[in-house]
Amino acid sequence: MSNYKMQLGDYSKLDKNIKIVFVTAEFNRDFTKALEDVNEKLLKDNGFNNVEKFLVPGAYEIPAFVKLVKQKLNPDLVICFGVVIRGETTHYEMVAGESARGIMNISIEDNTSTAYINGILTCENEEQVKARISSTYALSGLNLLSERKKIS
């Protein structure tokens, strides 16, 4: 695993009332709850309190729900959380690949100001999951929104 640690950029031009949505997979809930908690803490510690959370069955269901969230709520930032751990079948490859592709497709097709962050962990085992639970996703979202502000 990389030793790179993302830093929070300059978000001074971001409205603290931006609408942030978490779409989280219920599968592997202990881990996905930890992802939510650490990222929500970073956001709230930095004054971003407008966070709405939705729970879907698994990572595979995230992209379709994200599209619905965009249509109905028009958030500024959507962060997706899930944990896919390799098992004995090819199910892992399908869920990991299609959930990532779905989020990427929505992000590319949506030419609005909404930023999308893929926080779906795809790991070999629980130890790898535990090592990757961090606030990187909230950091990425705020940094991406800050960069987008420069060109809007």
PDB file of C-alpha atoms in Angstrom:
ATOM      1  CA  MET A   1       0.000   0.000   0.000  1.00  0.00           C
ATOM      2  CA  SER A   2       1.210   3.497  -0.837  1.00  0.00           C
ATOM      3  CA  ASN A   3       2.409   5.848   1.891  1.00  0.00           C
ATOM      4  CA  TYR A   4       0.832   8.823   0.114  1.00  0.00           C
ATOM      5  CA  LYS A   5      -1.314  10.954   2.400  1.00  0.00           C
ATOM      6  CA  MET A   6      -3.722  13.357   0.749  1.00  0.00           C
ATOM      7  CA  GLN A   7      -3.871  16.825   2.261  1.00  0.00           C
ATOM      8  CA  LEU A   8      -6.875  19.083   2.435  1.00  0.00           C
ATOM      9  CA  GLY A   9      -6.477  21.814  -0.150  1.00  0.00           C
ATOM     10  CA  ASP A  10      -7.748  25.360  -0.068  1.00  0.00           C
ATOM     11  CA  TYR A  11     -11.493  25.118   0.248  1.00  0.00           C
ATOM     12  CA  SER A  12     -12.011  28.711   1.396  1.00  0.00           C
ATOM     13  CA  LYS A  13     -14.085  29.520  -1.704  1.00  0.00           C
ATOM     14  CA  LEU A  14     -16.472  26.627  -1.099  1.00  0.00           C
ATOM     15  CA  ASP A  15     -19.848  27.383   0.418  1.00  0.00           C
ATOM     16  CA  LYS A  16     -20.000  25.564   3.767  1.00  0.00           C
ATOM     17  CA  ASN A  17     -23.658  24.745   3.021  1.00  0.00           C
ATOM     18  CA  ILE A  18     -22.921  22.646  -0.048  1.00  0.00           C
ATOM     19  CA  LYS A  19     -25.163  19.615  -0.318  1.00  0.00           C
ATOM     20  CA  ILE A  20     -23.182  16.419   0.263  1.00  0.00           C
ATOM     21  CA  VAL A  21     -24.689  12.963  -0.171  1.00  0.00           C
ATOM     22  CA  PHE A  22     -23.262   9.635   0.965  1.00  0.00           C
ATOM     23  CA  VAL A  23     -24.546   6.556  -0.864  1.00  0.00           C
ATOM     24  CA  THR A  24     -23.381   3.548   1.106  1.00  0.00           C
ATOM     25  CA  ALA A  25     -23.625  -0.196   0.616  1.00  0.00           C
ATOM     26  CA  GLU A  26     -25.119  -2.098   3.523  1.00  0.00           C
ATOM     27  CA  PHE A  27     -23.100  -5.217   2.675  1.00  0.00           C
ATOM     28  CA  ASN A  28     -20.036  -5.379   4.977  1.00  0.00           C
ATOM     29  CA  ARG A  29     -21.781  -2.742   7.100  1.00  0.00           C
ATOM     30  CA  ASP A  30     -19.211  -2.640   9.901  1.00  0.00           C
ATOM     31  CA  PHE A  31     -16.653  -1.430   7.380  1.00  0.00           C
ATOM     32  CA  THR A  32     -18.932   0.848   5.374  1.00  0.00           C
ATOM     33  CA  LYS A  33     -20.161   2.490   8.594  1.00  0.00           C
ATOM     34  CA  ALA A  34     -16.538   3.161   9.567  1.00  0.00           C
ATOM     35  CA  LEU A  35     -15.947   4.759   6.153  1.00  0.00           C
ATOM     36  CA  GLU A  36     -19.000   6.972   6.615  1.00  0.00           C
ATOM     37  CA  ASP A  37     -18.022   7.970  10.134  1.00  0.00           C
ATOM     38  CA  VAL A  38     -14.421   8.987   9.424  1.00  0.00           C
ATOM     39  CA  ASN A  39     -15.377  10.945   6.307  1.00  0.00           C
ATOM     40  CA  GLU A  40     -18.335  12.650   7.952  1.00  0.00           C
ATOM     41  CA  LYS A  41     -16.076  13.650  10.843  1.00  0.00           C
ATOM     42  CA  LEU A  42     -13.599  15.310   8.494  1.00  0.00           C
ATOM     43  CA  LEU A  43     -16.393  17.191   6.748  1.00  0.00           C
ATOM     44  CA  LYS A  44     -18.027  18.365   9.973  1.00  0.00           C
ATOM     45  CA  ASP A  45     -14.676  19.276  11.553  1.00  0.00           C
ATOM     46  CA  ASN A  46     -14.194  21.613   8.586  1.00  0.00           C
ATOM     47  CA  GLY A  47     -17.660  23.165   8.769  1.00  0.00           C
ATOM     48  CA  PHE A  48     -19.434  21.111   6.087  1.00  0.00           C
ATOM     49  CA  ASN A  49     -22.534  19.929   7.954  1.00  0.00           C
ATOM     50  CA  ASN A  50     -25.082  19.421   5.175  1.00  0.00           C
ATOM     51  CA  VAL A  51     -24.611  15.663   4.744  1.00  0.00           C
ATOM     52  CA  GLU A  52     -27.467  13.358   3.785  1.00  0.00           C
ATOM     53  CA  LYS A  53     -26.967   9.587   3.880  1.00  0.00           C
ATOM     54  CA  PHE A  54     -28.595   6.764   1.953  1.00  0.00           C
ATOM     55  CA  LEU A  55     -28.106   3.031   2.381  1.00  0.00           C
ATOM     56  CA  VAL A  56     -28.405   0.589  -0.530  1.00  0.00           C
ATOM     57  CA  PRO A  57     -28.074  -3.209  -0.372  1.00  0.00           C
ATOM     58  CA  GLY A  58     -24.639  -3.559  -1.979  1.00  0.00           C
ATOM     59  CA  ALA A  59     -21.966  -1.903  -4.101  1.00  0.00           C
ATOM     60  CA  TYR A  60     -23.628  -3.101  -7.295  1.00  0.00           C
ATOM     61  CA  GLU A  61     -26.716  -1.008  -6.505  1.00  0.00           C
ATOM     62  CA  ILE A  62     -24.788   2.202  -5.866  1.00  0.00           C
ATOM     63  CA  PRO A  63     -24.567   3.623  -9.433  1.00  0.00           C
ATOM     64  CA  ALA A  64     -28.302   3.454 -10.168  1.00  0.00           C
ATOM     65  CA  PHE A  65     -29.088   5.047  -6.825  1.00  0.00           C
ATOM     66  CA  VAL A  66     -26.483   7.770  -7.408  1.00  0.00           C
ATOM     67  CA  LYS A  67     -28.189   8.624 -10.688  1.00  0.00           C
ATOM     68  CA  LEU A  68     -31.530   8.909  -8.856  1.00  0.00           C
ATOM     69  CA  VAL A  69     -29.939  11.078  -6.152  1.00  0.00           C
ATOM     70  CA  LYS A  70     -28.567  13.403  -8.825  1.00  0.00           C
ATOM     71  CA  GLN A  71     -31.956  13.703 -10.534  1.00  0.00           C
ATOM     72  CA  LYS A  72     -33.967  14.266  -7.358  1.00  0.00           C
ATOM     73  CA  LEU A  73     -31.584  16.134  -5.027  1.00  0.00           C
ATOM     74  CA  ASN A  74     -28.978  17.766  -7.294  1.00  0.00           C
ATOM     75  CA  PRO A  75     -26.169  17.582  -4.709  1.00  0.00           C
ATOM     76  CA  ASP A  76     -22.806  19.299  -5.001  1.00  0.00           C
ATOM     77  CA  LEU A  77     -20.875  16.206  -3.943  1.00  0.00           C
ATOM     78  CA  VAL A  78     -21.740  12.507  -3.934  1.00  0.00           C
ATOM     79  CA  ILE A  79     -19.436  10.105  -2.113  1.00  0.00           C
ATOM     80  CA  CYS A  80     -20.019   6.391  -2.624  1.00  0.00           C
ATOM     81  CA  PHE A  81     -18.941   3.893   0.035  1.00  0.00           C
ATOM     82  CA  GLY A  82     -18.777   0.143  -0.281  1.00  0.00           C
ATOM     83  CA  VAL A  83     -16.525  -2.770   0.532  1.00  0.00           C
ATOM     84  CA  VAL A  84     -16.033  -5.656  -1.867  1.00  0.00           C
ATOM     85  CA  ILE A  85     -13.817  -8.471  -0.583  1.00  0.00           C
ATOM     86  CA  ARG A  86     -12.568 -11.153  -2.946  1.00  0.00           C
ATOM     87  CA  GLY A  87     -14.192 -14.528  -2.379  1.00  0.00           C
ATOM     88  CA  GLU A  88     -13.974 -17.902  -4.071  1.00  0.00           C
ATOM     89  CA  THR A  89     -16.068 -16.991  -7.119  1.00  0.00           C
ATOM     90  CA  THR A  90     -15.890 -14.404  -9.897  1.00  0.00           C
ATOM     91  CA  HIS A  91     -18.626 -12.343  -8.229  1.00  0.00           C
ATOM     92  CA  TYR A  92     -15.921  -9.995  -6.867  1.00  0.00           C
ATOM     93  CA  GLU A  93     -14.693  -9.002 -10.326  1.00  0.00           C
ATOM     94  CA  MET A  94     -18.204  -8.309 -11.575  1.00  0.00           C
ATOM     95  CA  VAL A  95     -19.268  -6.216  -8.586  1.00  0.00           C
ATOM     96  CA  ALA A  96     -15.975  -4.314  -8.324  1.00  0.00           C
ATOM     97  CA  GLY A  97     -15.751  -3.560 -12.032  1.00  0.00           C
ATOM     98  CA  GLU A  98     -19.374  -2.713 -12.709  1.00  0.00           C
ATOM     99  CA  SER A  99     -19.827  -0.510  -9.660  1.00  0.00           C
ATOM    100  CA  ALA A 100     -16.703   1.470 -10.584  1.00  0.00           C
ATOM    101  CA  ARG A 101     -17.768   1.697 -14.217  1.00  0.00           C
ATOM    102  CA  GLY A 102     -21.258   2.842 -13.230  1.00  0.00           C
ATOM    103  CA  ILE A 103     -19.967   5.650 -11.027  1.00  0.00           C
ATOM    104  CA  MET A 104     -17.453   6.720 -13.677  1.00  0.00           C
ATOM    105  CA  ASN A 105     -20.124   6.740 -16.391  1.00  0.00           C
ATOM    106  CA  ILE A 106     -22.394   8.954 -14.299  1.00  0.00           C
ATOM    107  CA  SER A 107     -19.504  11.286 -13.562  1.00  0.00           C
ATOM    108  CA  ILE A 108     -18.536  11.606 -17.224  1.00  0.00           C
ATOM    109  CA  GLU A 109     -22.114  11.999 -18.485  1.00  0.00           C
ATOM    110  CA  ASP A 110     -23.022  14.624 -15.879  1.00  0.00           C
ATOM    111  CA  ASN A 111     -21.555  17.913 -17.067  1.00  0.00           C
ATOM    112  CA  THR A 112     -22.941  19.860 -14.123  1.00  0.00           C
ATOM    113  CA  SER A 113     -21.239  21.016 -10.973  1.00  0.00           C
ATOM    114  CA  THR A 114     -21.794  17.755  -9.075  1.00  0.00           C
ATOM    115  CA  ALA A 115     -18.606  15.930  -8.114  1.00  0.00           C
ATOM    116  CA  TYR A 116     -18.595  12.147  -7.679  1.00  0.00           C
ATOM    117  CA  ILE A 117     -16.129  10.215  -5.529  1.00  0.00           C
ATOM    118  CA  ASN A 118     -15.761   6.438  -5.673  1.00  0.00           C
ATOM    119  CA  GLY A 119     -15.050   5.228  -2.156  1.00  0.00           C
ATOM    120  CA  ILE A 120     -15.779   1.578  -2.886  1.00  0.00           C
ATOM    121  CA  LEU A 121     -12.911  -0.455  -1.488  1.00  0.00           C
ATOM    122  CA  THR A 122     -11.984  -3.573  -3.453  1.00  0.00           C
ATOM    123  CA  CYS A 123      -9.741  -5.710  -1.289  1.00  0.00           C
ATOM    124  CA  GLU A 124      -8.399  -9.220  -0.936  1.00  0.00           C
ATOM    125  CA  ASN A 125      -9.165  -9.526   2.777  1.00  0.00           C
ATOM    126  CA  GLU A 126     -10.441  -7.715   5.856  1.00  0.00           C
ATOM    127  CA  GLU A 127      -6.956  -6.584   6.882  1.00  0.00           C
ATOM    128  CA  GLN A 128      -6.647  -4.632   3.630  1.00  0.00           C
ATOM    129  CA  VAL A 129     -10.057  -3.082   4.223  1.00  0.00           C
ATOM    130  CA  LYS A 130      -9.112  -1.940   7.730  1.00  0.00           C
ATOM    131  CA  ALA A 131      -5.894  -0.390   6.408  1.00  0.00           C
ATOM    132  CA  ARG A 132      -7.833   1.623   3.815  1.00  0.00           C
ATOM    133  CA  ILE A 133     -10.562   3.111   5.968  1.00  0.00           C
ATOM    134  CA  SER A 134      -9.707   6.807   5.957  1.00  0.00           C
ATOM    135  CA  SER A 135     -11.048  10.273   5.260  1.00  0.00           C
ATOM    136  CA  THR A 136      -9.406  10.265   1.817  1.00  0.00           C
ATOM    137  CA  TYR A 137     -12.797  10.302   0.103  1.00  0.00           C
ATOM    138  CA  ALA A 138     -14.076  13.460   1.796  1.00  0.00           C
ATOM    139  CA  LEU A 139     -10.683  15.071   1.176  1.00  0.00           C
ATOM    140  CA  SER A 140     -10.865  14.096  -2.483  1.00  0.00           C
ATOM    141  CA  GLY A 141     -14.369  15.486  -2.788  1.00  0.00           C
ATOM    142  CA  LEU A 142     -13.541  18.853  -1.254  1.00  0.00           C
ATOM    143  CA  ASN A 143     -10.344  19.125  -3.266  1.00  0.00           C
ATOM    144  CA  LEU A 144     -12.176  18.259  -6.485  1.00  0.00           C
ATOM    145  CA  LEU A 145     -14.882  20.836  -5.798  1.00  0.00           C
ATOM    146  CA  SER A 146     -12.196  23.444  -5.075  1.00  0.00           C
ATOM    147  CA  GLU A 147     -10.472  22.725  -8.384  1.00  0.00           C
ATOM    148  CA  ARG A 148     -13.768  22.867 -10.256  1.00  0.00           C
ATOM    149  CA  LYS A 149     -14.433  26.305  -8.745  1.00  0.00           C
ATOM    150  CA  LYS A 150     -11.327  27.556 -10.567  1.00  0.00           C
ATOM    151  CA  ILE A 151     -12.861  26.811 -13.971  1.00  0.00           C
ATOM    152  CA  SER A 152     -16.504  27.635 -13.339  1.00  0.00           C
TER     153      SER A 152
END
